[in-house]
CSV table of C-alpha atoms and ligand atoms in Angstrom, one decimal:
chain,number,residue,atom,x,y,z
A,557,UNK,CA,5.8,17.0,-10.1
A,558,UNK,CA,3.4,19.9,-10.4
A,559,UNK,CA,2.1,18.7,-13.7
A,560,UNK,CA,1.8,15.1,-12.6
A,561,UNK,CA,-1.8,14.1,-11.7
A,562,UNK,CA,-2.2,10.3,-11.1
A,563,UNK,CA,-5.9,10.2,-11.6
A,564,UNK,CA,-5.8,12.2,-14.9
A,565,UNK,CA,-3.1,9.7,-16.1
A,566,UNK,CA,-5.5,6.9,-15.4
A,567,UNK,CA,-8.4,8.8,-17.0
A,568,UNK,CA,-6.4,9.4,-20.2
A,569,UNK,CA,-6.0,5.7,-21.0
A,570,UNK,CA,-8.4,4.4,-23.5
A,571,UNK,CA,-9.2,0.7,-23.8
A,572,UNK,CA,-11.9,-1.1,-25.8
A,573,UNK,CA,-13.3,-4.6,-25.6
A,574,UNK,CA,-12.9,-7.1,-28.4
A,575,UNK,CA,-16.4,-6.1,-29.8
A,576,UNK,CA,-16.2,-2.4,-29.0
A,577,UNK,CA,-17.2,-2.9,-25.4
A,578,UNK,CA,-16.4,0.0,-23.0
A,579,UNK,CA,-14.5,-2.4,-20.8
A,580,UNK,CA,-11.6,-4.4,-22.2
A,581,UNK,CA,-12.5,-8.1,-22.8
A,582,UNK,CA,-11.4,-10.5,-20.2
A,583,UNK,CA,-8.7,-12.9,-21.3
A,584,UNK,CA,-10.2,-16.2,-20.1
A,585,UNK,CA,-7.2,-18.4,-21.1
A,586,UNK,CA,-4.2,-19.8,-19.4
A,587,UNK,CA,-2.3,-20.5,-22.7
A,588,UNK,CA,-2.2,-19.0,-26.2
A,589,UNK,CA,-1.8,-20.4,-29.7
A,590,UNK,CA,0.8,-19.4,-32.2
A,591,UNK,CA,0.6,-19.5,-36.0
A,592,UNK,CA,4.2,-20.5,-36.3
A,593,UNK,CA,6.5,-22.5,-34.0
A,594,UNK,CA,9.2,-19.9,-34.6
A,595,UNK,CA,7.1,-17.2,-33.0
A,596,UNK,CA,6.5,-19.4,-30.0
A,597,UNK,CA,10.2,-19.9,-29.6
A,598,UNK,CA,10.9,-16.1,-29.9
A,599,UNK,CA,8.1,-15.4,-27.4
A,600,UNK,CA,9.7,-17.8,-24.9
A,601,UNK,CA,13.0,-15.9,-25.3
A,602,UNK,CA,11.1,-12.7,-24.5
A,603,UNK,CA,11.5,-11.2,-27.9
A,604,UNK,CA,7.9,-10.9,-29.2
A,605,UNK,CA,6.2,-7.9,-27.9
A,606,UNK,CA,2.4,-8.3,-28.0
A,607,UNK,CA,2.4,-12.1,-28.0
A,608,UNK,CA,1.2,-14.1,-25.1
A,609,UNK,CA,2.6,-17.4,-24.1
A,610,UNK,CA,1.1,-18.5,-20.7
A,611,UNK,CA,-0.9,-16.6,-18.2
A,612,UNK,CA,1.5,-17.0,-15.3
A,613,UNK,CA,3.9,-14.8,-17.3
A,614,UNK,CA,1.3,-12.3,-18.5
A,615,UNK,CA,-2.2,-12.0,-19.8
A,616,UNK,CA,-4.0,-9.2,-21.7
A,617,UNK,CA,-6.2,-8.5,-18.7
A,618,UNK,CA,-3.3,-8.2,-16.3
A,619,UNK,CA,-1.4,-6.0,-18.8
A,620,UNK,CA,-4.3,-3.5,-18.9
A,621,UNK,CA,-4.2,-3.2,-15.1
A,622,UNK,CA,-0.4,-3.1,-15.2
A,623,UNK,CA,-0.6,-0.1,-17.6
A,624,UNK,CA,-3.2,1.7,-15.5
A,625,UNK,CA,-1.2,1.3,-12.3
A,626,UNK,CA,2.0,2.3,-14.0
A,627,UNK,CA,0.2,5.4,-15.3
A,628,UNK,CA,-1.0,6.2,-11.7
A,629,UNK,CA,2.5,5.9,-10.2
A,630,UNK,CA,4.4,7.4,-13.1
A,631,UNK,CA,6.6,4.4,-13.7
A,632,UNK,CA,7.5,2.8,-17.0
A,633,UNK,CA,5.5,-0.3,-16.3
A,634,UNK,CA,4.2,-2.6,-13.6
A,635,UNK,CA,3.4,-6.2,-12.7
A,636,UNK,CA,0.2,-7.1,-10.8
A,637,UNK,CA,0.2,-10.0,-8.5
A,638,UNK,CA,-2.2,-12.2,-6.5
A,639,UNK,CA,-1.7,-10.3,-3.2
A,640,UNK,CA,0.3,-7.4,-1.7
A,641,UNK,CA,2.7,-9.9,-0.2
A,642,UNK,CA,2.9,-11.5,-3.7
A,643,UNK,CA,4.3,-8.2,-4.9
A,644,UNK,CA,6.6,-7.5,-1.9
A,645,UNK,CA,8.3,-10.9,-1.5
A,646,UNK,CA,9.3,-11.5,-5.2
A,647,UNK,CA,10.5,-7.9,-5.5
A,648,UNK,CA,12.8,-8.1,-2.5
A,649,UNK,CA,14.0,-11.6,-3.5
A,650,UNK,CA,14.8,-10.3,-7.1
A,651,UNK,CA,16.9,-7.5,-5.6
A,652,UNK,CA,18.7,-9.5,-2.9
A,653,UNK,CA,20.4,-12.8,-2.7
A,654,UNK,CA,22.5,-14.6,0.0
A,655,UNK,CA,24.9,-12.3,1.8
A,656,UNK,CA,22.9,-9.1,0.9
A,657,UNK,CA,21.5,-6.7,3.4
A,658,UNK,CA,18.3,-4.6,3.6
A,659,UNK,CA,17.7,-1.4,5.6
A,660,UNK,CA,14.0,-1.3,6.5
A,661,UNK,CA,11.7,0.9,8.4
A,662,UNK,CA,10.8,-0.7,11.7
A,663,UNK,CA,7.2,0.3,11.4
A,664,UNK,CA,5.9,-1.6,8.5
A,665,UNK,CA,3.0,-4.1,7.9
A,666,UNK,CA,3.4,-7.1,10.2
A,667,UNK,CA,3.6,-9.6,7.3
A,668,UNK,CA,6.4,-7.7,5.6
A,669,UNK,CA,8.2,-7.4,9.0
A,670,UNK,CA,7.8,-11.2,9.6
A,671,UNK,CA,9.1,-11.9,6.0
A,672,UNK,CA,12.2,-9.8,6.7
A,673,UNK,CA,12.8,-10.8,10.3
A,674,UNK,CA,12.0,-14.5,10.1
A,675,UNK,CA,12.0,-15.7,6.6
A,676,UNK,CA,14.7,-14.0,4.6
A,677,UNK,CA,17.5,-14.8,7.1
A,678,UNK,CA,16.9,-18.5,6.0
A,679,UNK,CA,18.1,-17.4,2.6
A,680,UNK,CA,21.1,-15.5,3.9
A,681,UNK,CA,19.5,-12.0,3.6
A,682,UNK,CA,19.8,-9.9,6.7
A,683,UNK,CA,17.7,-6.8,7.6
A,684,UNK,CA,18.4,-3.9,10.0
A,685,UNK,CA,15.2,-2.2,11.2
A,686,UNK,CA,15.5,1.6,11.8
A,687,UNK,CA,13.3,4.6,12.7
A,688,UNK,CA,12.7,5.7,9.1
A,689,UNK,CA,12.0,9.3,10.2
A,690,UNK,CA,15.6,9.7,11.3
A,691,UNK,CA,17.6,9.9,8.1
A,692,UNK,CA,21.0,9.9,10.0
A,693,UNK,CA,20.1,6.5,11.5
A,694,UNK,CA,19.1,5.2,8.1
A,695,UNK,CA,22.4,6.1,6.6
A,696,UNK,CA,24.3,4.8,9.6
A,697,UNK,CA,22.7,1.4,9.1
A,698,UNK,CA,23.9,1.0,5.6
A,699,UNK,CA,26.8,-1.5,5.0
A,700,UNK,CA,28.8,-2.6,2.0
A,701,UNK,CA,26.3,-5.4,1.6
A,702,UNK,CA,23.2,-3.3,1.6
A,703,UNK,CA,21.2,-3.5,-1.6
A,704,UNK,CA,17.7,-2.1,-0.6
A,705,UNK,CA,16.1,0.7,1.4
A,706,UNK,CA,12.6,-0.4,2.3
A,707,UNK,CA,9.7,1.7,3.7
A,708,UNK,CA,6.0,2.5,3.6
A,709,UNK,CA,5.0,6.1,2.6
A,710,UNK,CA,2.8,6.2,5.6
A,711,UNK,CA,3.6,3.4,8.0
A,712,UNK,CA,1.3,0.6,9.2
A,713,UNK,CA,0.0,1.1,11.9
A,714,UNK,CA,1.7,4.2,13.5
A,715,UNK,CA,1.2,6.5,10.5
A,716,UNK,CA,4.9,7.6,10.5
A,717,UNK,CA,5.8,9.3,7.3
A,718,UNK,CA,8.8,8.5,5.2
A,719,UNK,CA,10.7,11.5,3.7
A,720,UNK,CA,10.9,9.8,0.3
A,721,UNK,CA,13.1,12.6,-1.3
A,722,UNK,CA,15.5,12.4,1.6
A,723,UNK,CA,15.6,8.7,1.4
A,724,UNK,CA,16.1,8.7,-2.3
A,725,UNK,CA,19.2,10.9,-1.9
A,726,UNK,CA,20.6,8.4,0.5
A,727,UNK,CA,19.8,5.5,-1.8
A,728,UNK,CA,21.5,7.2,-4.8
A,729,UNK,CA,24.5,8.1,-2.7
A,730,UNK,CA,25.0,4.4,-1.8
A,731,UNK,CA,23.8,2.9,-5.0
A,732,UNK,CA,20.8,1.2,-3.3
A,733,UNK,CA,17.2,0.6,-4.6
A,734,UNK,CA,14.6,2.5,-2.7
A,735,UNK,CA,11.4,0.3,-2.5
A,736,UNK,CA,8.3,2.1,-1.2
A,737,UNK,CA,5.0,0.4,-0.2
A,738,UNK,CA,2.4,3.1,-1.0
A,739,UNK,CA,-0.6,1.1,0.0
A,740,UNK,CA,-1.9,3.7,2.6
A,741,UNK,CA,-1.6,6.7,0.2
A,742,UNK,CA,-2.5,6.0,-3.4
A,743,UNK,CA,-2.9,9.2,-5.5
A,744,UNK,CA,-2.1,11.3,-2.5
A,745,UNK,CA,1.6,10.4,-2.7
A,746,UNK,CA,3.5,9.5,-5.9
A,747,UNK,CA,6.7,8.0,-4.6
A,748,UNK,CA,8.4,7.4,-7.9
A,749,UNK,CA,8.1,11.2,-8.6
A,750,UNK,CA,9.9,11.8,-5.4
A,751,UNK,CA,12.8,9.5,-6.3
A,752,UNK,CA,11.6,5.9,-5.3
A,753,UNK,CA,12.9,3.2,-7.7
A,754,UNK,CA,10.1,0.7,-7.0
A,755,UNK,CA,6.6,1.4,-5.8
A,756,UNK,CA,4.4,-1.4,-4.4
A,757,UNK,CA,0.7,-1.6,-3.4
A,758,UNK,CA,-1.5,-4.1,-1.8
A,759,UNK,CA,-4.4,-3.7,-4.2
A,760,UNK,CA,-6.5,-5.4,-1.5
A,761,UNK,CA,-6.9,-2.0,0.2
A,762,UNK,CA,-7.9,1.4,-1.3
A,763,UNK,CA,-7.2,0.6,-4.9
A,764,UNK,CA,-9.7,-2.1,-5.2
A,765,UNK,CA,-11.8,-0.6,-2.4
A,766,UNK,CA,-14.5,-3.2,-2.0
A,767,UNK,CA,-12.9,-5.7,0.3
A,768,UNK,CA,-13.8,-8.6,-2.1
A,769,UNK,CA,-10.3,-9.7,-3.2
A,770,UNK,CA,-6.6,-9.7,-2.4
A,771,UNK,CA,-4.2,-8.3,-5.0
A,772,UNK,CA,-0.9,-6.5,-5.4
A,773,UNK,CA,1.3,-4.6,-7.8
A,774,UNK,CA,5.0,-3.7,-8.3
A,775,UNK,CA,5.5,-0.5,-10.3
A,776,UNK,CA,9.0,0.0,-11.7
A,777,UNK,CA,11.3,0.4,-14.7
A,778,UNK,CA,10.7,-1.9,-17.8
A,779,UNK,CA,14.1,-3.4,-17.0
A,780,UNK,CA,13.2,-4.4,-13.4
A,781,UNK,CA,9.8,-5.7,-14.3
A,782,UNK,CA,11.3,-7.8,-17.2
A,783,UNK,CA,13.7,-9.3,-14.7
A,784,UNK,CA,10.8,-10.2,-12.3
A,785,UNK,CA,9.0,-12.0,-15.2
A,786,UNK,CA,12.1,-13.6,-16.8
A,787,UNK,CA,11.3,-17.2,-17.5
A,788,UNK,CA,14.7,-18.4,-16.3
A,789,UNK,CA,15.4,-16.2,-13.3
A,790,UNK,CA,12.4,-14.0,-12.4
A,791,UNK,CA,11.0,-14.2,-8.9
A,792,UNK,CA,7.4,-13.5,-10.0
A,793,UNK,CA,7.5,-15.9,-12.8
A,794,UNK,CA,9.2,-18.7,-10.8
A,795,UNK,CA,7.4,-18.2,-7.5
A,796,UNK,CA,4.1,-17.8,-9.3
A,797,UNK,CA,2.0,-15.2,-7.4
A,798,UNK,CA,-0.1,-14.5,-10.5
A,799,UNK,CA,-3.3,-12.6,-10.4
A,800,UNK,CA,-6.2,-14.1,-12.2
A,801,UNK,CA,-7.6,-12.3,-15.2
A,802,UNK,CA,-11.1,-12.2,-13.9
A,803,UNK,CA,-9.8,-10.5,-10.8
A,804,UNK,CA,-7.6,-8.0,-12.6
A,805,UNK,CA,-10.6,-7.0,-14.8
A,806,UNK,CA,-12.6,-6.4,-11.6
A,807,UNK,CA,-9.9,-4.4,-9.9
A,808,UNK,CA,-9.5,-2.3,-13.0
A,809,UNK,CA,-13.2,-1.3,-12.8
A,810,UNK,CA,-12.9,-0.3,-9.2
A,811,UNK,CA,-9.7,1.7,-9.9
A,812,UNK,CA,-11.8,4.1,-12.0
A,813,UNK,CA,-13.4,5.5,-8.9
A,814,UNK,CA,-10.3,5.7,-6.7
A,815,UNK,CA,-10.0,9.5,-7.0
A,816,UNK,CA,-13.5,10.1,-5.8
A,817,UNK,CA,-13.1,7.6,-2.9
A,818,UNK,CA,-9.8,9.0,-1.7
A,819,UNK,CA,-11.1,12.5,-1.6
A,820,UNK,CA,-14.0,11.3,0.6
A,821,UNK,CA,-11.9,9.0,2.8
A,822,UNK,CA,-9.5,11.9,3.4
A,823,UNK,CA,-12.2,14.5,4.1
A,824,UNK,CA,-13.9,12.1,6.5
A,825,UNK,CA,-10.7,11.2,8.3
A,826,UNK,CA,-9.6,14.8,8.6
A,827,UNK,CA,-13.0,15.8,10.0
A,828,UNK,CA,-12.9,13.1,12.7
A,829,UNK,CA,-9.2,13.6,13.6
A,830,UNK,CA,-9.7,17.3,14.1
A,831,UNK,CA,-12.7,16.8,16.4
A,832,UNK,CA,-11.3,13.9,18.5
A,833,UNK,CA,-8.1,15.8,19.0
A,834,UNK,CA,-10.1,18.8,20.3
A,835,UNK,CA,-12.0,16.3,22.6
A,836,UNK,CA,-8.7,15.5,24.2
A,837,UNK,CA,-8.3,11.9,22.8
A,838,UNK,CA,-4.8,11.0,21.6
A,839,UNK,CA,-5.2,11.2,17.9
A,840,UNK,CA,-2.7,10.5,15.2
A,841,UNK,CA,-3.4,11.7,11.6
A,842,UNK,CA,-0.9,13.1,9.2
A,843,UNK,CA,-3.2,15.9,8.3
A,844,UNK,CA,-3.1,17.3,11.9
A,845,UNK,CA,-0.5,19.9,12.7
A,846,UNK,CA,0.4,18.0,15.8
A,847,UNK,CA,1.7,15.0,13.6
A,848,UNK,CA,5.5,15.1,13.8
A,849,UNK,CA,5.8,14.7,10.0
A,850,UNK,CA,2.8,16.9,9.0
A,851,UNK,CA,5.0,19.5,7.2
A,852,UNK,CA,7.0,16.8,5.3
A,853,UNK,CA,3.8,15.0,4.3
A,854,UNK,CA,2.2,18.2,3.2
A,855,UNK,CA,5.2,18.9,1.0
A,856,UNK,CA,4.9,15.4,-0.6
A,857,UNK,CA,1.2,15.0,-1.4
A,858,UNK,CA,-0.8,15.8,-4.4
A,859,UNK,CA,-3.1,18.1,-2.3
A,860,UNK,CA,-6.4,17.4,-3.9
A,861,UNK,CA,-6.5,13.8,-2.5
A,862,UNK,CA,-5.7,15.0,1.0
A,863,UNK,CA,-4.0,13.2,3.9
A,864,UNK,CA,-5.6,9.8,3.4
A,865,UNK,CA,-8.2,7.8,5.3
A,866,UNK,CA,-6.1,6.2,8.1
A,867,UNK,CA,-6.2,7.6,11.7
A,868,UNK,CA,-5.4,6.2,15.1
A,869,UNK,CA,-6.9,6.9,18.5
A,870,UNK,CA,-5.3,5.7,21.7
A,871,UNK,CA,-7.8,5.0,24.4
A,872,UNK,CA,-5.3,3.8,27.0
A,873,UNK,CA,-5.6,0.1,27.4
A,874,UNK,CA,-6.4,-2.9,25.3
A,875,UNK,CA,-9.5,-3.5,27.4
A,876,UNK,CA,-10.9,-0.1,26.7
A,877,UNK,CA,-10.0,-0.4,23.0
A,878,UNK,CA,-11.8,-3.7,22.7
A,879,UNK,CA,-14.9,-2.3,24.5
A,880,UNK,CA,-15.0,0.7,22.3
A,881,UNK,CA,-14.6,-1.3,19.0
A,882,UNK,CA,-17.3,-3.8,20.1
A,883,UNK,CA,-19.7,-1.0,20.9
A,884,UNK,CA,-19.0,0.9,17.7
A,885,UNK,CA,-19.7,-2.3,15.7
A,886,UNK,CA,-22.9,-2.8,17.7
A,887,UNK,CA,-24.0,0.7,16.8
A,888,UNK,CA,-23.1,0.0,13.1
A,889,UNK,CA,-20.4,2.6,12.9
A,890,UNK,CA,-18.1,0.2,11.3
A,891,UNK,CA,-16.6,-3.3,11.5
A,892,UNK,CA,-14.2,-4.8,13.9
A,893,UNK,CA,-12.0,-6.1,11.0
A,894,UNK,CA,-8.4,-5.9,9.7
A,895,UNK,CA,-7.6,-4.4,6.4
A,896,UNK,CA,-8.5,-1.0,5.0
A,897,UNK,CA,-10.0,1.1,2.2
A,898,UNK,CA,-13.6,-0.2,2.5
A,899,UNK,CA,-16.6,2.0,2.1
A,900,UNK,CA,-17.5,1.2,5.7
A,901,UNK,CA,-15.1,2.2,8.5
A,902,UNK,CA,-12.9,-0.7,9.7
A,903,UNK,CA,-11.1,-0.7,13.0
A,904,UNK,CA,-8.7,-3.1,14.8
A,905,UNK,CA,-6.1,-3.0,17.7
A,906,UNK,CA,-2.9,-3.5,15.7
A,907,UNK,CA,-0.9,-4.8,18.6
A,908,UNK,CA,-3.1,-8.0,18.7
A,909,UNK,CA,-4.0,-8.2,15.0
A,910,UNK,CA,-2.0,-6.9,12.0
A,911,UNK,CA,1.2,-6.2,13.9
A,912,UNK,CA,1.0,-9.2,16.2
A,913,UNK,CA,4.1,-10.7,14.3
A,914,UNK,CA,6.1,-7.9,16.0
A,915,UNK,CA,7.4,-9.1,19.4
A,916,UNK,CA,5.9,-7.2,22.4
A,917,UNK,CA,9.2,-5.5,23.5
A,918,UNK,CA,9.7,-4.2,19.9
A,919,UNK,CA,6.1,-2.9,19.8
A,920,UNK,CA,6.8,-1.0,23.1
A,921,UNK,CA,10.1,0.4,21.7
A,922,UNK,CA,8.4,1.6,18.5
A,923,UNK,CA,5.5,3.3,20.4
A,924,UNK,CA,2.9,0.7,19.5
A,925,UNK,CA,0.7,0.9,22.6
A,926,UNK,CA,-1.9,-1.6,23.4
A,927,UNK,CA,-4.7,0.9,23.7
A,928,UNK,CA,-4.2,2.0,20.0
A,929,UNK,CA,-7.1,1.5,17.6
A,930,UNK,CA,-6.3,1.8,13.9
A,931,UNK,CA,-9.2,3.2,11.8
A,932,UNK,CA,-9.7,3.1,8.1
A,933,UNK,CA,-12.3,5.8,7.9
A,934,UNK,CA,-15.1,4.9,5.5
A,935,UNK,CA,-17.0,6.8,2.9
A,936,UNK,CA,-19.8,8.0,5.2
A,937,UNK,CA,-22.1,10.6,3.6
A,938,UNK,CA,-22.7,12.6,6.8
A,939,UNK,CA,-19.6,12.6,8.8
A,940,UNK,CA,-20.9,14.9,11.5
A,941,UNK,CA,-23.6,12.3,12.2
A,942,UNK,CA,-20.8,9.7,12.4
A,943,UNK,CA,-18.8,11.9,14.8
A,944,UNK,CA,-21.7,12.4,17.1
A,945,UNK,CA,-22.4,8.6,17.2
A,946,UNK,CA,-18.7,7.7,17.8
A,947,UNK,CA,-18.5,10.3,20.5
A,948,UNK,CA,-21.6,8.9,22.2
A,949,UNK,CA,-19.9,5.5,22.3
A,950,UNK,CA,-16.7,7.1,23.9
A,951,UNK,CA,-18.8,9.0,26.5
A,952,UNK,CA,-20.8,5.8,27.3
A,953,UNK,CA,-17.6,4.0,28.0
A,954,UNK,CA,-16.3,6.9,30.1
A,955,UNK,CA,-13.2,7.2,27.9
A,956,UNK,CA,-13.1,11.1,27.9
A,957,UNK,CA,-10.9,12.6,30.6
B,1268,LIG,N1,1.4,-3.5,2.7
B,1268,LIG,C1,0.6,-2.9,3.6
B,1268,LIG,C2,0.9,-1.6,4.1
B,1268,LIG,C3,-0.4,-3.7,4.2
B,1268,LIG,O1,-1.2,-3.1,5.1
B,1268,LIG,C4,-0.7,-5.0,3.7
B,1268,LIG,C5,-1.8,-5.8,4.3
B,1268,LIG,O2,-2.4,-5.5,5.3
B,1268,LIG,C6,0.2,-5.6,2.8
B,1268,LIG,C7,1.2,-4.8,2.3
B,1268,LIG,C8,0.0,-7.0,2.4
B,1268,LIG,O3,-1.0,-7.0,1.4
B,1268,LIG,P1,-1.9,-8.3,1.1
B,1268,LIG,O4,-2.7,-8.6,2.3
B,1268,LIG,O5,-2.7,-7.9,-0.1
B,1268,LIG,O6,-0.9,-9.4,0.8
């Protein structure tokens, strides 16, 4: 783990374009020619490494991005997809069939929650949702039918932290696959190095970082990725959530600055979290000593990338949260928008937006209060200036006790 640096691994890759360009050429084709019919047959059977058949299966541009993201996560290989959900859903459907069972963290992205709660039961796949920070509850939920343990490294939106090493031990003991969504903590945490079998990202967020596209990736063993892309039985191949080559080339260029961006996101979020906590506002940030999983997170991270850019403030009621968000947007401190990882701060009230798929009584049970604002802290150059302006909004609305 100590010698593993995800950003250096990306840096060490060397690609050239067709004419010696410093960026790889974009493969602008959906289908590929063969010099012999026999090679086409062999490629169809999956036996011709380096040959391309049809771009829903793979394309040179997508393979470049696959390779860079696999290097980042330290897995054998990867498979990019058209969205984060386009990575999550085929991965889980490849691992589970009718009669199988999943144990999942109860605090996960609302879309993933809805998929597990409402959609997969139609296919005979059941899920038990647990408090992922309580390893004894996780283990107690496992049945003879369980195939997958599912969690987010840092959960959306409550910023709970999964003890990936602890979960991996449980997964190994029960012969389960540990699937980790690492969207909130790229570079900071390397789940595969901590024992995760499969690491997923929504590329839409930090990795692309410019809020101009959706995208996803599954990072895993060659064997698993081959199974996902199998022409006869692979969920990615058959459901078709393929990323377009033009998009993968563009995500790849943004990936090159991820390390610089993550350091700044983390620096800014830490700065604000420390000050707002001192001001007496209920602040949740994994970098704060008051965070219940601070020590575990500290032991998991690649320290130079920090504790990430996600922070929550609880201002008491939805009315107050809405007023603060509208005022902050009016003062150009950020945008009232879902998603994360943009250069500008984004904020939303998760109970009524990204987690609205979760029924109210379950939101209450998991501690998702309606005064909670989720912040994706931006790349602001002068974060003290931002702090002063945000605090002025808080004072103007009388939100300080
Ligand atoms: N995982 C997490 C943690 C997310 O926050 C999101 C989206 O908000 C997703 C997955 C889904 O990604 P996408 O919107 O790219 O499908």
